[in-house]
Short mmCIF file of C-alpha atoms and ligand atoms in Angstrom, two decimals:
data_model
loop_
_atom_site.label_atom_id
_atom_site.label_comp_id
_atom_site.label_asym_id
_atom_site.label_seq_id
_atom_site.Cartn_x
_atom_site.Cartn_y
_atom_site.Cartn_z
CA MET A 885 52.04 14.87 -3.16
CA THR A 886 50.97 11.31 -4.03
CA TYR A 887 47.24 10.86 -3.64
CA ARG A 888 45.79 7.69 -2.21
CA THR A 889 42.85 7.32 -4.57
CA ILE A 890 43.70 4.99 -7.40
CA ILE A 891 41.52 5.89 -10.34
CA GLU A 892 40.52 3.84 -13.37
CA PRO A 893 43.46 4.68 -15.67
CA PHE A 894 41.23 5.13 -18.72
CA ARG A 895 38.36 7.23 -20.05
CA ILE A 896 35.23 5.66 -21.49
CA LYS A 897 34.60 6.23 -25.18
CA THR A 898 31.83 3.74 -25.91
CA VAL A 899 29.06 2.78 -23.52
CA GLU A 900 26.73 -0.19 -23.34
CA PRO A 901 23.43 0.48 -21.59
CA ILE A 902 22.47 -1.76 -18.68
CA LYS A 903 18.81 -2.79 -18.55
CA MET A 904 17.41 -2.42 -15.04
CA THR A 905 15.02 -5.10 -13.77
CA THR A 906 12.87 -5.47 -10.66
CA ARG A 907 13.14 -8.15 -8.03
CA ALA A 908 9.83 -9.68 -9.16
CA GLN A 909 11.07 -9.89 -12.76
CA ARG A 910 14.31 -11.50 -11.64
CA GLU A 911 12.49 -14.11 -9.58
CA ARG A 912 10.61 -15.18 -12.72
CA LEU A 913 13.70 -15.03 -14.91
CA LEU A 914 15.75 -17.17 -12.53
CA GLU A 915 13.03 -19.78 -12.19
CA ALA A 916 12.81 -19.98 -16.00
CA ALA A 917 16.60 -20.48 -16.07
CA GLY A 918 16.36 -23.46 -13.71
CA TYR A 919 18.18 -21.45 -10.99
CA ASN A 920 21.34 -21.65 -13.09
CA PRO A 921 22.72 -18.19 -13.95
CA PHE A 922 24.53 -19.69 -16.97
CA LEU A 923 21.09 -20.11 -18.52
CA LEU A 924 20.05 -16.45 -18.08
CA PRO A 925 20.03 -14.13 -21.09
CA ALA A 926 22.82 -11.59 -20.44
CA ARG A 927 20.45 -8.68 -21.10
CA ASP A 928 18.61 -9.59 -17.91
CA VAL A 929 21.76 -9.27 -15.80
CA ILE A 930 22.61 -5.92 -14.19
CA ILE A 931 26.21 -6.56 -13.14
CA ASP A 932 27.76 -9.56 -14.85
CA LEU A 933 30.53 -11.07 -12.74
CA LEU A 934 30.14 -14.55 -14.24
CA THR A 935 33.62 -14.42 -15.68
CA ASP A 936 36.55 -12.20 -16.52
CA SER A 937 37.06 -14.27 -19.66
CA GLY A 938 36.51 -12.50 -22.97
CA THR A 939 34.41 -9.87 -21.21
CA GLY A 940 37.00 -7.08 -21.05
CA ALA A 941 36.78 -3.75 -22.84
CA MET A 942 39.25 -3.28 -25.67
CA SER A 943 41.30 -0.10 -25.86
CA ALA A 944 41.25 2.46 -28.65
CA GLU A 945 44.59 1.01 -29.81
CA GLN A 946 43.09 -2.49 -30.01
CA TRP A 947 40.10 -1.28 -32.00
CA ALA A 948 42.48 0.58 -34.28
CA ALA A 949 44.59 -2.56 -34.70
CA LEU A 950 41.54 -4.49 -35.95
CA MET A 951 41.74 -2.49 -39.15
CA ARG A 952 45.26 -3.79 -39.70
CA GLY A 953 43.95 -7.36 -39.57
CA ASP A 954 45.42 -9.31 -42.47
CA GLU A 955 42.91 -12.01 -43.35
CA SER A 956 45.20 -13.99 -45.65
CA TYR A 957 44.77 -17.71 -45.17
CA ALA A 958 48.50 -18.37 -44.91
CA GLY A 959 51.34 -16.21 -43.66
CA ALA A 960 49.21 -13.21 -42.66
CA GLN A 961 51.07 -10.18 -41.29
CA SER A 962 48.79 -10.36 -38.26
CA TYR A 963 50.19 -13.77 -37.38
CA TYR A 964 53.75 -12.46 -37.37
CA ARG A 965 52.82 -9.49 -35.19
CA PHE A 966 51.01 -11.84 -32.81
CA ALA A 967 53.70 -14.54 -32.70
CA ASP A 968 56.55 -12.00 -32.35
CA THR A 969 54.75 -10.41 -29.39
CA VAL A 970 54.21 -13.79 -27.73
CA ARG A 971 57.88 -14.73 -28.31
CA GLU A 972 59.08 -11.44 -26.93
CA ILE A 973 56.97 -11.61 -23.75
CA PHE A 974 57.06 -15.35 -23.06
CA GLY A 975 60.28 -16.39 -24.76
CA PHE A 976 59.02 -19.64 -26.34
CA THR A 977 60.09 -20.63 -29.85
CA HIS A 978 56.91 -22.13 -31.31
CA VAL A 979 53.62 -20.24 -31.08
CA LEU A 980 50.39 -21.87 -32.25
CA PRO A 981 47.31 -19.66 -32.21
CA ALA A 982 44.07 -21.29 -31.06
CA HIS A 983 40.53 -20.04 -30.76
CA GLN A 984 40.73 -20.05 -26.98
CA GLY A 985 42.57 -21.63 -24.05
CA ARG A 986 40.78 -24.96 -24.09
CA ALA A 987 41.63 -25.54 -27.75
CA ALA A 988 45.31 -25.15 -26.86
CA GLU A 989 44.78 -27.56 -23.95
CA ARG A 990 43.07 -30.13 -26.12
CA ILE A 991 45.88 -30.07 -28.66
CA LEU A 992 48.57 -30.26 -25.99
CA PHE A 993 47.02 -33.04 -23.91
CA SER A 994 45.82 -35.17 -26.78
CA THR A 995 49.39 -35.06 -28.12
CA VAL A 996 51.26 -35.88 -24.91
CA CYS A 997 48.85 -37.89 -22.68
CA LYS A 998 47.99 -41.58 -22.74
CA PRO A 999 45.57 -43.56 -20.56
CA GLY A 1000 47.01 -44.09 -17.08
CA ASP A 1001 49.15 -40.94 -17.13
CA VAL A 1002 48.99 -38.35 -14.37
CA VAL A 1003 49.24 -34.59 -14.95
CA PRO A 1004 49.90 -32.64 -11.75
CA ASN A 1005 49.01 -28.96 -11.39
CA ASN A 1006 48.60 -26.58 -8.46
CA THR A 1007 44.90 -26.80 -9.33
CA HIS A 1008 43.52 -27.66 -12.74
CA PHE A 1009 40.91 -25.36 -14.20
CA ASP A 1010 37.79 -27.29 -15.24
CA THR A 1011 38.55 -27.31 -18.99
CA THR A 1012 42.14 -28.39 -18.31
CA ARG A 1013 40.91 -31.22 -16.14
CA ALA A 1014 38.29 -32.27 -18.69
CA ASN A 1015 40.79 -32.24 -21.58
CA ILE A 1016 43.25 -34.38 -19.60
CA GLU A 1017 40.56 -36.80 -18.49
CA ALA A 1018 39.29 -37.06 -22.08
CA THR A 1019 42.63 -38.74 -22.96
CA GLY A 1020 42.23 -41.30 -20.16
CA ALA A 1021 44.86 -39.60 -18.00
CA GLU A 1022 44.35 -38.32 -14.46
CA ALA A 1023 44.37 -34.59 -13.63
CA LEU A 1024 45.87 -34.27 -10.15
CA ASP A 1025 45.75 -31.16 -7.95
CA ILE A 1026 48.63 -30.67 -5.53
CA PRO A 1027 48.32 -27.15 -4.13
CA ILE A 1028 50.05 -26.21 -0.87
CA PRO A 1029 47.82 -27.14 2.10
CA GLN A 1030 47.01 -23.46 2.84
CA ALA A 1031 45.23 -23.25 -0.51
CA LEU A 1032 42.40 -25.31 0.95
CA GLU A 1033 41.93 -23.05 3.99
CA PRO A 1034 39.89 -20.08 2.73
CA SER A 1035 40.58 -17.78 5.70
CA THR A 1036 44.33 -18.44 5.91
CA VAL A 1037 46.32 -15.48 4.62
CA HIS A 1038 49.38 -16.47 2.59
CA PRO A 1039 51.07 -14.28 -0.04
CA PHE A 1040 51.37 -17.09 -2.59
CA LYS A 1041 48.48 -19.43 -1.98
CA GLY A 1042 48.72 -20.55 -5.60
CA ASP A 1043 52.00 -22.38 -4.96
CA MET A 1044 52.35 -26.07 -5.74
CA ASP A 1045 53.25 -28.53 -2.99
CA VAL A 1046 56.75 -29.43 -4.21
CA ALA A 1047 57.13 -32.36 -1.80
CA ALA A 1048 53.85 -33.80 -3.14
CA LEU A 1049 55.18 -33.42 -6.68
CA GLU A 1050 58.36 -35.32 -5.79
CA ALA A 1051 56.35 -38.01 -4.02
CA LEU A 1052 54.10 -38.39 -7.06
CA ILE A 1053 57.03 -38.79 -9.45
CA GLU A 1054 58.57 -41.31 -7.03
CA ARG A 1055 55.27 -43.23 -6.82
CA VAL A 1056 54.21 -43.42 -10.48
CA GLY A 1057 57.55 -42.94 -12.28
CA THR A 1058 58.46 -40.36 -14.90
CA GLU A 1059 56.99 -42.40 -17.80
CA ARG A 1060 53.50 -41.75 -16.48
CA VAL A 1061 53.95 -38.00 -16.01
CA PRO A 1062 53.93 -36.45 -19.50
CA LEU A 1063 54.24 -32.93 -18.11
CA VAL A 1064 53.80 -30.83 -14.99
CA MET A 1065 51.63 -27.75 -15.08
CA LEU A 1066 51.37 -24.56 -13.02
CA THR A 1067 48.31 -22.35 -13.33
CA ILE A 1068 49.12 -18.68 -12.79
CA THR A 1069 47.13 -17.33 -11.07
CA ASN A 1070 45.43 -20.36 -9.59
CA ASN A 1071 41.87 -19.69 -10.73
CA SER A 1072 40.08 -22.66 -9.16
CA GLY A 1073 42.07 -22.14 -5.95
CA GLY A 1074 40.86 -18.56 -5.43
CA GLY A 1075 42.74 -16.55 -8.08
CA GLN A 1076 45.86 -16.84 -5.96
CA PRO A 1077 49.34 -16.14 -7.31
CA VAL A 1078 52.28 -18.53 -7.61
CA SER A 1079 55.64 -17.22 -6.37
CA MET A 1080 58.74 -17.06 -8.52
CA GLU A 1081 60.44 -19.22 -5.90
CA ASN A 1082 57.80 -21.92 -6.36
CA VAL A 1083 58.08 -21.80 -10.16
CA LYS A 1084 61.86 -22.20 -9.78
CA ARG A 1085 61.55 -25.12 -7.37
CA VAL A 1086 58.93 -26.91 -9.48
CA SER A 1087 61.08 -26.30 -12.55
CA ALA A 1088 64.15 -27.72 -10.78
CA VAL A 1089 62.24 -30.91 -9.89
CA CYS A 1090 60.97 -31.20 -13.48
CA ARG A 1091 64.44 -30.67 -14.97
CA ALA A 1092 66.00 -33.19 -12.56
CA HIS A 1093 63.53 -35.80 -13.86
CA GLY A 1094 63.50 -34.69 -17.49
CA LEU A 1095 59.84 -33.64 -17.33
CA PRO A 1096 58.52 -30.63 -19.22
CA LEU A 1097 56.93 -27.81 -17.21
CA TYR A 1098 54.00 -25.97 -18.76
CA ILE A 1099 52.41 -22.79 -17.50
CA ASP A 1100 48.70 -22.13 -17.82
CA ALA A 1101 49.35 -18.45 -18.46
CA CYS A 1102 45.78 -17.04 -18.55
CA ARG A 1103 46.43 -14.42 -15.86
CA PHE A 1104 50.19 -14.18 -16.07
CA ALA A 1105 50.40 -10.38 -15.80
CA GLU A 1106 48.30 -10.31 -12.63
CA ASN A 1107 50.46 -13.09 -11.20
CA CYS A 1108 53.65 -11.21 -12.07
CA TRP A 1109 52.28 -8.03 -10.48
CA PHE A 1110 51.75 -9.96 -7.22
CA ILE A 1111 55.35 -11.21 -7.44
CA ARG A 1112 56.53 -7.61 -7.86
CA GLU A 1113 54.46 -6.49 -4.87
CA ARG A 1114 54.98 -9.40 -2.52
CA GLU A 1115 58.15 -11.33 -3.27
CA ALA A 1116 61.55 -10.15 -2.10
CA GLY A 1117 63.94 -9.12 -4.84
CA HIS A 1118 61.35 -8.16 -7.49
CA ALA A 1119 60.15 -4.70 -6.43
CA GLU A 1120 62.52 -3.01 -8.85
CA HIS A 1121 61.70 -5.28 -11.81
CA SER A 1122 59.10 -4.46 -14.42
CA VAL A 1123 56.25 -6.92 -14.88
CA ALA A 1124 57.64 -7.65 -18.35
CA GLN A 1125 61.00 -8.62 -16.81
CA ILE A 1126 59.31 -10.76 -14.17
CA ALA A 1127 57.26 -12.53 -16.84
CA ARG A 1128 60.33 -13.18 -18.93
CA GLU A 1129 62.12 -14.73 -15.96
CA LEU A 1130 59.11 -16.79 -14.89
CA PHE A 1131 58.58 -18.31 -18.33
CA SER A 1132 62.30 -19.04 -18.70
CA TYR A 1133 61.81 -21.80 -16.11
CA ALA A 1134 59.14 -23.46 -18.27
CA ASP A 1135 59.14 -25.44 -21.51
CA GLY A 1136 55.81 -24.29 -22.84
CA ALA A 1137 52.51 -22.63 -22.06
CA THR A 1138 48.83 -22.64 -22.85
CA MET A 1139 47.02 -19.36 -22.73
CA SER A 1140 43.52 -18.07 -23.03
CA ALA A 1141 43.99 -14.54 -24.41
CA LYS A 1142 40.46 -13.81 -23.15
CA LYS A 1143 41.97 -12.96 -19.76
CA ASP A 1144 45.34 -11.18 -19.69
CA GLY A 1145 45.38 -10.95 -23.48
CA LEU A 1146 42.69 -8.26 -23.02
CA ALA A 1147 40.90 -9.72 -26.02
CA ASN A 1148 37.39 -11.06 -26.46
CA ILE A 1149 38.52 -14.30 -28.06
CA GLY A 1150 41.72 -16.22 -28.73
CA GLY A 1151 44.53 -18.15 -27.16
CA PHE A 1152 47.71 -19.99 -27.95
CA LEU A 1153 49.89 -22.97 -27.29
CA ALA A 1154 53.62 -22.34 -27.03
CA THR A 1155 56.53 -24.73 -26.74
CA ASN A 1156 60.30 -24.94 -27.12
CA ASP A 1157 60.08 -28.55 -28.35
CA ASP A 1158 60.55 -28.68 -32.16
CA ALA A 1159 59.27 -32.23 -32.63
CA LEU A 1160 56.25 -31.71 -30.42
CA ALA A 1161 55.40 -28.46 -32.20
CA LYS A 1162 55.25 -30.36 -35.51
CA GLN A 1163 52.84 -32.94 -34.05
CA GLU A 1164 50.72 -30.22 -32.50
CA GLU A 1165 50.61 -28.31 -35.77
CA ARG A 1166 49.08 -31.35 -37.47
CA LEU A 1167 46.26 -31.45 -34.94
CA LEU A 1168 45.86 -27.69 -35.14
CA ILE A 1169 45.30 -27.92 -38.88
CA LEU A 1170 42.80 -30.72 -38.35
CA THR A 1171 40.56 -28.88 -35.89
CA GLU A 1172 41.50 -25.19 -35.58
CA GLY A 1173 42.98 -24.01 -38.83
CA PHE A 1174 46.20 -23.32 -40.69
CA PRO A 1175 49.06 -22.63 -38.23
CA THR A 1176 49.17 -18.91 -39.01
CA TYR A 1177 45.58 -18.29 -37.91
CA GLY A 1178 44.54 -21.25 -35.75
CA GLY A 1179 40.80 -20.62 -35.75
CA LEU A 1180 41.09 -16.85 -35.34
CA ALA A 1181 40.56 -13.97 -37.71
CA GLY A 1182 43.62 -11.85 -38.48
CA ARG A 1183 41.98 -9.00 -36.58
CA ASP A 1184 41.68 -11.17 -33.46
CA LEU A 1185 45.43 -11.83 -33.61
CA GLU A 1186 46.02 -8.08 -33.85
CA ALA A 1187 43.83 -7.37 -30.81
CA ILE A 1188 45.75 -9.96 -28.79
CA ALA A 1189 49.14 -8.62 -29.89
CA VAL A 1190 48.19 -5.15 -28.64
CA GLY A 1191 46.42 -6.49 -25.52
CA LEU A 1192 49.41 -8.55 -24.40
CA ARG A 1193 51.52 -5.39 -24.31
CA GLU A 1194 48.86 -3.22 -22.67
CA VAL A 1195 48.33 -5.71 -19.86
CA LEU A 1196 51.95 -5.23 -18.75
CA ASP A 1197 51.30 -1.56 -17.96
CA HIS A 1198 51.92 -0.92 -14.27
CA ASP A 1199 49.19 1.73 -13.91
CA TYR A 1200 46.68 -0.72 -15.32
CA LEU A 1201 47.83 -3.58 -13.09
CA ARG A 1202 47.93 -1.44 -9.96
CA TYR A 1203 44.34 -0.30 -10.61
CA ARG A 1204 43.27 -3.85 -11.44
CA ILE A 1205 44.64 -5.47 -8.31
CA VAL A 1206 43.63 -2.58 -6.02
CA SER A 1207 40.06 -2.58 -7.31
CA THR A 1208 39.68 -6.34 -6.78
CA ALA A 1209 41.09 -5.93 -3.26
CA TYR A 1210 38.57 -3.09 -2.65
CA LEU A 1211 35.67 -5.45 -3.24
CA GLY A 1212 37.31 -8.06 -1.01
CA ARG A 1213 37.98 -5.60 1.79
CA HIS A 1214 34.36 -4.41 1.86
CA PHE A 1215 33.00 -7.95 1.84
CA THR A 1216 35.28 -8.73 4.78
CA GLU A 1217 34.10 -5.64 6.66
CA ILE A 1218 30.48 -6.73 6.22
CA GLY A 1219 31.41 -10.12 7.67
CA VAL A 1220 31.24 -12.13 4.43
CA PRO A 1221 33.82 -14.92 4.55
CA ILE A 1222 36.05 -14.80 1.48
CA VAL A 1223 39.16 -16.57 0.29
CA GLN A 1224 41.94 -14.50 1.81
CA PRO A 1225 43.80 -12.60 0.61
CA PRO A 1226 41.82 -11.31 -2.43
CA GLY A 1227 43.13 -12.72 -5.71
CA GLY A 1228 43.79 -10.85 -8.92
CA HIS A 1229 40.68 -11.23 -11.03
CA ALA A 1230 37.93 -12.18 -8.61
CA ILE A 1231 36.64 -12.41 -5.09
CA TYR A 1232 35.69 -15.88 -3.91
CA VAL A 1233 33.04 -16.09 -1.22
CA ASP A 1234 33.16 -19.13 1.05
CA ALA A 1235 29.52 -20.13 0.67
CA ALA A 1236 29.82 -23.13 3.01
CA ALA A 1237 30.92 -20.77 5.82
CA LEU A 1238 28.35 -18.11 4.91
CA LEU A 1239 25.42 -20.52 4.70
CA PRO A 1240 26.27 -23.28 7.22
CA HIS A 1241 22.59 -24.27 7.51
CA ILE A 1242 22.49 -25.43 3.85
CA PRO A 1243 23.76 -29.01 3.48
CA ARG A 1244 26.36 -29.53 0.75
CA SER A 1245 23.90 -31.80 -1.06
CA GLN A 1246 21.81 -28.64 -1.53
CA PHE A 1247 24.68 -26.62 -2.93
CA PRO A 1248 25.25 -23.54 -0.73
CA GLY A 1249 27.25 -21.90 -3.54
CA GLN A 1250 24.45 -22.25 -6.08
CA ALA A 1251 21.98 -20.98 -3.46
CA LEU A 1252 24.09 -17.85 -2.95
CA LEU A 1253 24.26 -17.30 -6.73
CA ALA A 1254 20.48 -17.41 -6.91
CA GLU A 1255 20.13 -14.94 -4.04
CA LEU A 1256 22.64 -12.46 -5.52
CA TYR A 1257 20.75 -12.51 -8.79
CA VAL A 1258 17.29 -12.11 -7.31
CA ALA A 1259 18.41 -9.40 -4.89
CA GLY A 1260 20.47 -7.25 -7.24
CA GLY A 1261 20.65 -8.76 -10.72
CA ILE A 1262 24.26 -9.78 -10.06
CA ARG A 1263 25.53 -12.85 -11.88
CA ALA A 1264 28.39 -14.84 -10.37
CA VAL A 1265 29.61 -18.41 -10.74
CA GLU A 1266 29.72 -21.38 -8.39
CA ILE A 1267 33.12 -23.03 -7.94
CA GLY A 1268 32.14 -25.84 -5.65
CA SER A 1269 30.24 -29.08 -5.76
CA VAL A 1270 28.09 -28.14 -8.76
CA MET A 1271 31.24 -27.49 -10.80
CA PHE A 1272 33.56 -30.13 -9.37
CA GLY A 1273 31.27 -32.58 -7.62
CA LYS A 1274 29.69 -35.61 -9.26
CA THR A 1275 26.63 -37.74 -8.79
CA ASP A 1276 27.51 -41.43 -8.58
CA GLU A 1277 25.58 -43.09 -11.39
CA GLN A 1278 25.02 -46.29 -9.43
CA THR A 1279 24.19 -45.03 -5.94
CA GLY A 1280 22.94 -41.53 -6.75
CA GLU A 1281 25.26 -40.23 -4.03
CA GLU A 1282 27.00 -36.88 -4.41
CA ARG A 1283 30.77 -36.58 -4.33
CA PHE A 1284 31.57 -33.08 -3.07
CA ALA A 1285 34.27 -30.60 -4.03
CA PRO A 1286 36.88 -29.59 -1.43
CA MET A 1287 35.39 -26.08 -1.12
CA GLU A 1288 32.03 -24.42 -1.80
CA LEU A 1289 33.01 -21.10 -3.35
CA VAL A 1290 31.17 -18.43 -5.26
CA ARG A 1291 33.35 -16.40 -7.58
CA LEU A 1292 32.60 -12.80 -8.44
CA ALA A 1293 34.97 -12.28 -11.37
CA ILE A 1294 35.70 -8.75 -12.47
CA PRO A 1295 35.80 -8.09 -16.22
CA ARG A 1296 38.81 -5.98 -17.22
CA ARG A 1297 38.25 -2.24 -17.72
CA VAL A 1298 34.45 -2.65 -17.74
CA TYR A 1299 32.89 -1.66 -14.42
CA THR A 1300 33.55 1.51 -12.42
CA GLN A 1301 33.78 1.89 -8.68
CA SER A 1302 30.09 2.75 -8.36
CA HIS A 1303 29.17 -0.58 -9.99
CA ILE A 1304 31.35 -2.29 -7.41
CA ASP A 1305 29.81 -0.22 -4.59
CA TYR A 1306 26.41 -1.46 -5.76
CA VAL A 1307 27.66 -5.07 -5.58
CA ILE A 1308 28.86 -4.42 -2.01
CA GLU A 1309 25.44 -3.00 -1.03
CA VAL A 1310 23.59 -5.99 -2.51
CA MET A 1311 25.94 -8.41 -0.74
CA ALA A 1312 25.39 -6.59 2.57
CA ASP A 1313 21.63 -7.08 2.15
CA VAL A 1314 22.03 -10.76 1.26
CA TYR A 1315 24.37 -11.22 4.23
CA ALA A 1316 21.84 -9.70 6.62
CA ARG A 1317 19.20 -12.19 5.43
CA ARG A 1318 21.54 -15.18 5.16
CA ASP A 1319 19.69 -17.38 7.65
CA SER A 1320 16.56 -17.37 5.47
CA ILE A 1321 18.36 -18.46 2.26
CA HIS A 1322 17.48 -22.02 1.27
CA GLY A 1323 19.31 -24.68 -0.72
CA LEU A 1324 18.69 -26.05 -4.21
CA ASN A 1325 18.23 -29.56 -5.53
CA ILE A 1326 19.53 -30.64 -8.93
CA VAL A 1327 16.63 -31.72 -11.12
CA TRP A 1328 18.56 -32.24 -14.37
CA GLN A 1329 22.24 -32.60 -15.23
CA SER A 1330 24.59 -33.79 -17.92
CA GLN A 1331 28.26 -34.72 -17.40
CA PRO A 1332 30.98 -33.63 -17.95
CA LEU A 1333 30.97 -29.91 -17.03
CA ARG A 1334 27.47 -30.19 -15.58
CA HIS A 1335 27.54 -26.68 -14.11
CA PHE A 1336 26.92 -25.10 -17.54
CA THR A 1337 23.56 -26.73 -18.09
CA ALA A 1338 22.27 -28.24 -14.83
CA ARG A 1339 18.80 -27.19 -13.68
CA PHE A 1340 17.74 -26.77 -10.06
CA GLU A 1341 14.71 -26.10 -7.94
CA PRO A 1342 14.49 -24.63 -4.45
CA ALA A 1343 14.88 -27.37 -1.85
CA ARG A 1344 11.97 -25.84 0.04
CA ALA A 1345 9.64 -26.09 -2.95
CA ARG A 1346 10.13 -29.84 -3.12
CA THR A 1347 9.30 -30.22 0.58
CA HIS A 1348 6.18 -28.08 0.12
CA ALA A 1349 5.15 -30.07 -2.93
CA ALA A 1350 5.69 -33.30 -1.02
CA VAL A 1351 3.59 -31.96 1.84
CA ARG A 1352 0.82 -30.87 -0.57
CA ARG A 1353 0.78 -34.28 -2.20
N1 F0G B 2591 42.82 -22.09 -17.70
C1 F0G B 2591 42.34 -21.25 -16.76
C2 F0G B 2591 43.11 -21.03 -15.50
C3 F0G B 2591 41.13 -20.61 -16.98
O1 F0G B 2591 40.65 -19.79 -16.05
C4 F0G B 2591 40.43 -20.85 -18.19
C5 F0G B 2591 39.14 -20.22 -18.44
C6 F0G B 2591 40.98 -21.70 -19.13
C7 F0G B 2591 42.19 -22.31 -18.85
C8 F0G B 2591 40.29 -22.01 -20.44
O2 F0G B 2591 40.33 -20.93 -21.29
O3 F0G B 2591 37.92 -20.31 -21.62
O4 F0G B 2591 39.68 -19.56 -23.22
O5 F0G B 2591 38.99 -21.92 -23.15
N2 F0G B 2591 38.48 -19.66 -17.56
C9 F0G B 2591 37.23 -18.95 -17.69
C10 F0G B 2591 36.75 -18.54 -16.34
C11 F0G B 2591 36.21 -19.63 -18.52
O6 F0G B 2591 35.60 -18.10 -16.23
O7 F0G B 2591 37.51 -18.63 -15.38
P1 F0G B 2591 39.15 -20.67 -22.37
#
């Protein structure tokens, strides 16, 4: 007999208490944080779905591995264990540790980009975009058209539009495209996977034009699990085999080990290009550290080496993907519009569809964040016009993002089903009261990456104040 219930495939050995707060307390706390959940102290959050990055629980084996950490400045054993694991799973020759994903991105892009270049991706994550733009190059998103239709169900909504890639190369020429990137899974596009077929086709275009293909590998194991589940010809392959094949079509990768590395910090940059690796190493030494530790402690490298193997476990991945889908299914049953189908690490609520009465200039996504926090102490993140929009410095006009999403990201191995059931109950309550939720105005911001620090006030409050005056 195979039972239907998929349990958390772990027992809990250490617990962290959650401080409970009241609605009245949360109203005060959120106001003090300028209606920006990034500015809330974490102790005042009941369920923290801000990110799945660095927030996972380490396993007993990872904690044990910390004790093996070799803290030698050069040539530490921990580096070899880390680099050998990365080589074995990903197949790249050169492995440069970095303190997190964005450090790897900065080193890569500041080495290969020049002003006027264009770097295409299915969809750039915000740090990737910012690091490319910091070099004077353009970060271009070319997802398949379905990626921009939240309710459209497609098994591989993370795919890149290959025709758009060819057209871009045709238009700007290969000299202006230093590399092509694929983000697996496509975080900013809804946590959606990229198919093996798409990786192959993108790789074929890149190889035909002599362009390197890089993978943003943050959530590679989740992406490979989706390939195993959804793409013909892979059901019999292990996730490790699928990963090995997928990366064989690429020339390098950046990775934040804070996601599918199951670690709290760390990342790496990998490449097969000997000359480039030398240049990158010089920058690494300048800003991160000697190439055998790259800004990390030996024990961090150990935790990543163990985490990268654990994340390939099928029982873990089945539980992970099923539990994310569980949240998505219940939201859908309530009537909450989400990006379909549910992605690997998060559920993305379509705030523009949920709150059609809030104009985009009053940030429906940010308004939903505020409501989720006040109602249930849940912290999520806006992936919409606060994150990707911009205020024109001359005219003061807002440029909006293509979608107004709210992401509820699920930390790995942290919350149980009852925590998720609580999130569903809070969302049902918010949904029932959706017509009374009001928008927010930005009262302070600083570019780039304004979403981290911007402060807001309720749009209603301003009207009332204006009336009182
Ligand atoms: N690429 C992707 C696809 C990411 O999701 C992230 C981080 C990064 C790169 C940068 O990695 O944080 O280690 O520097 N995403 C986190 C998130 C922050 O919440 O989605 P980092």
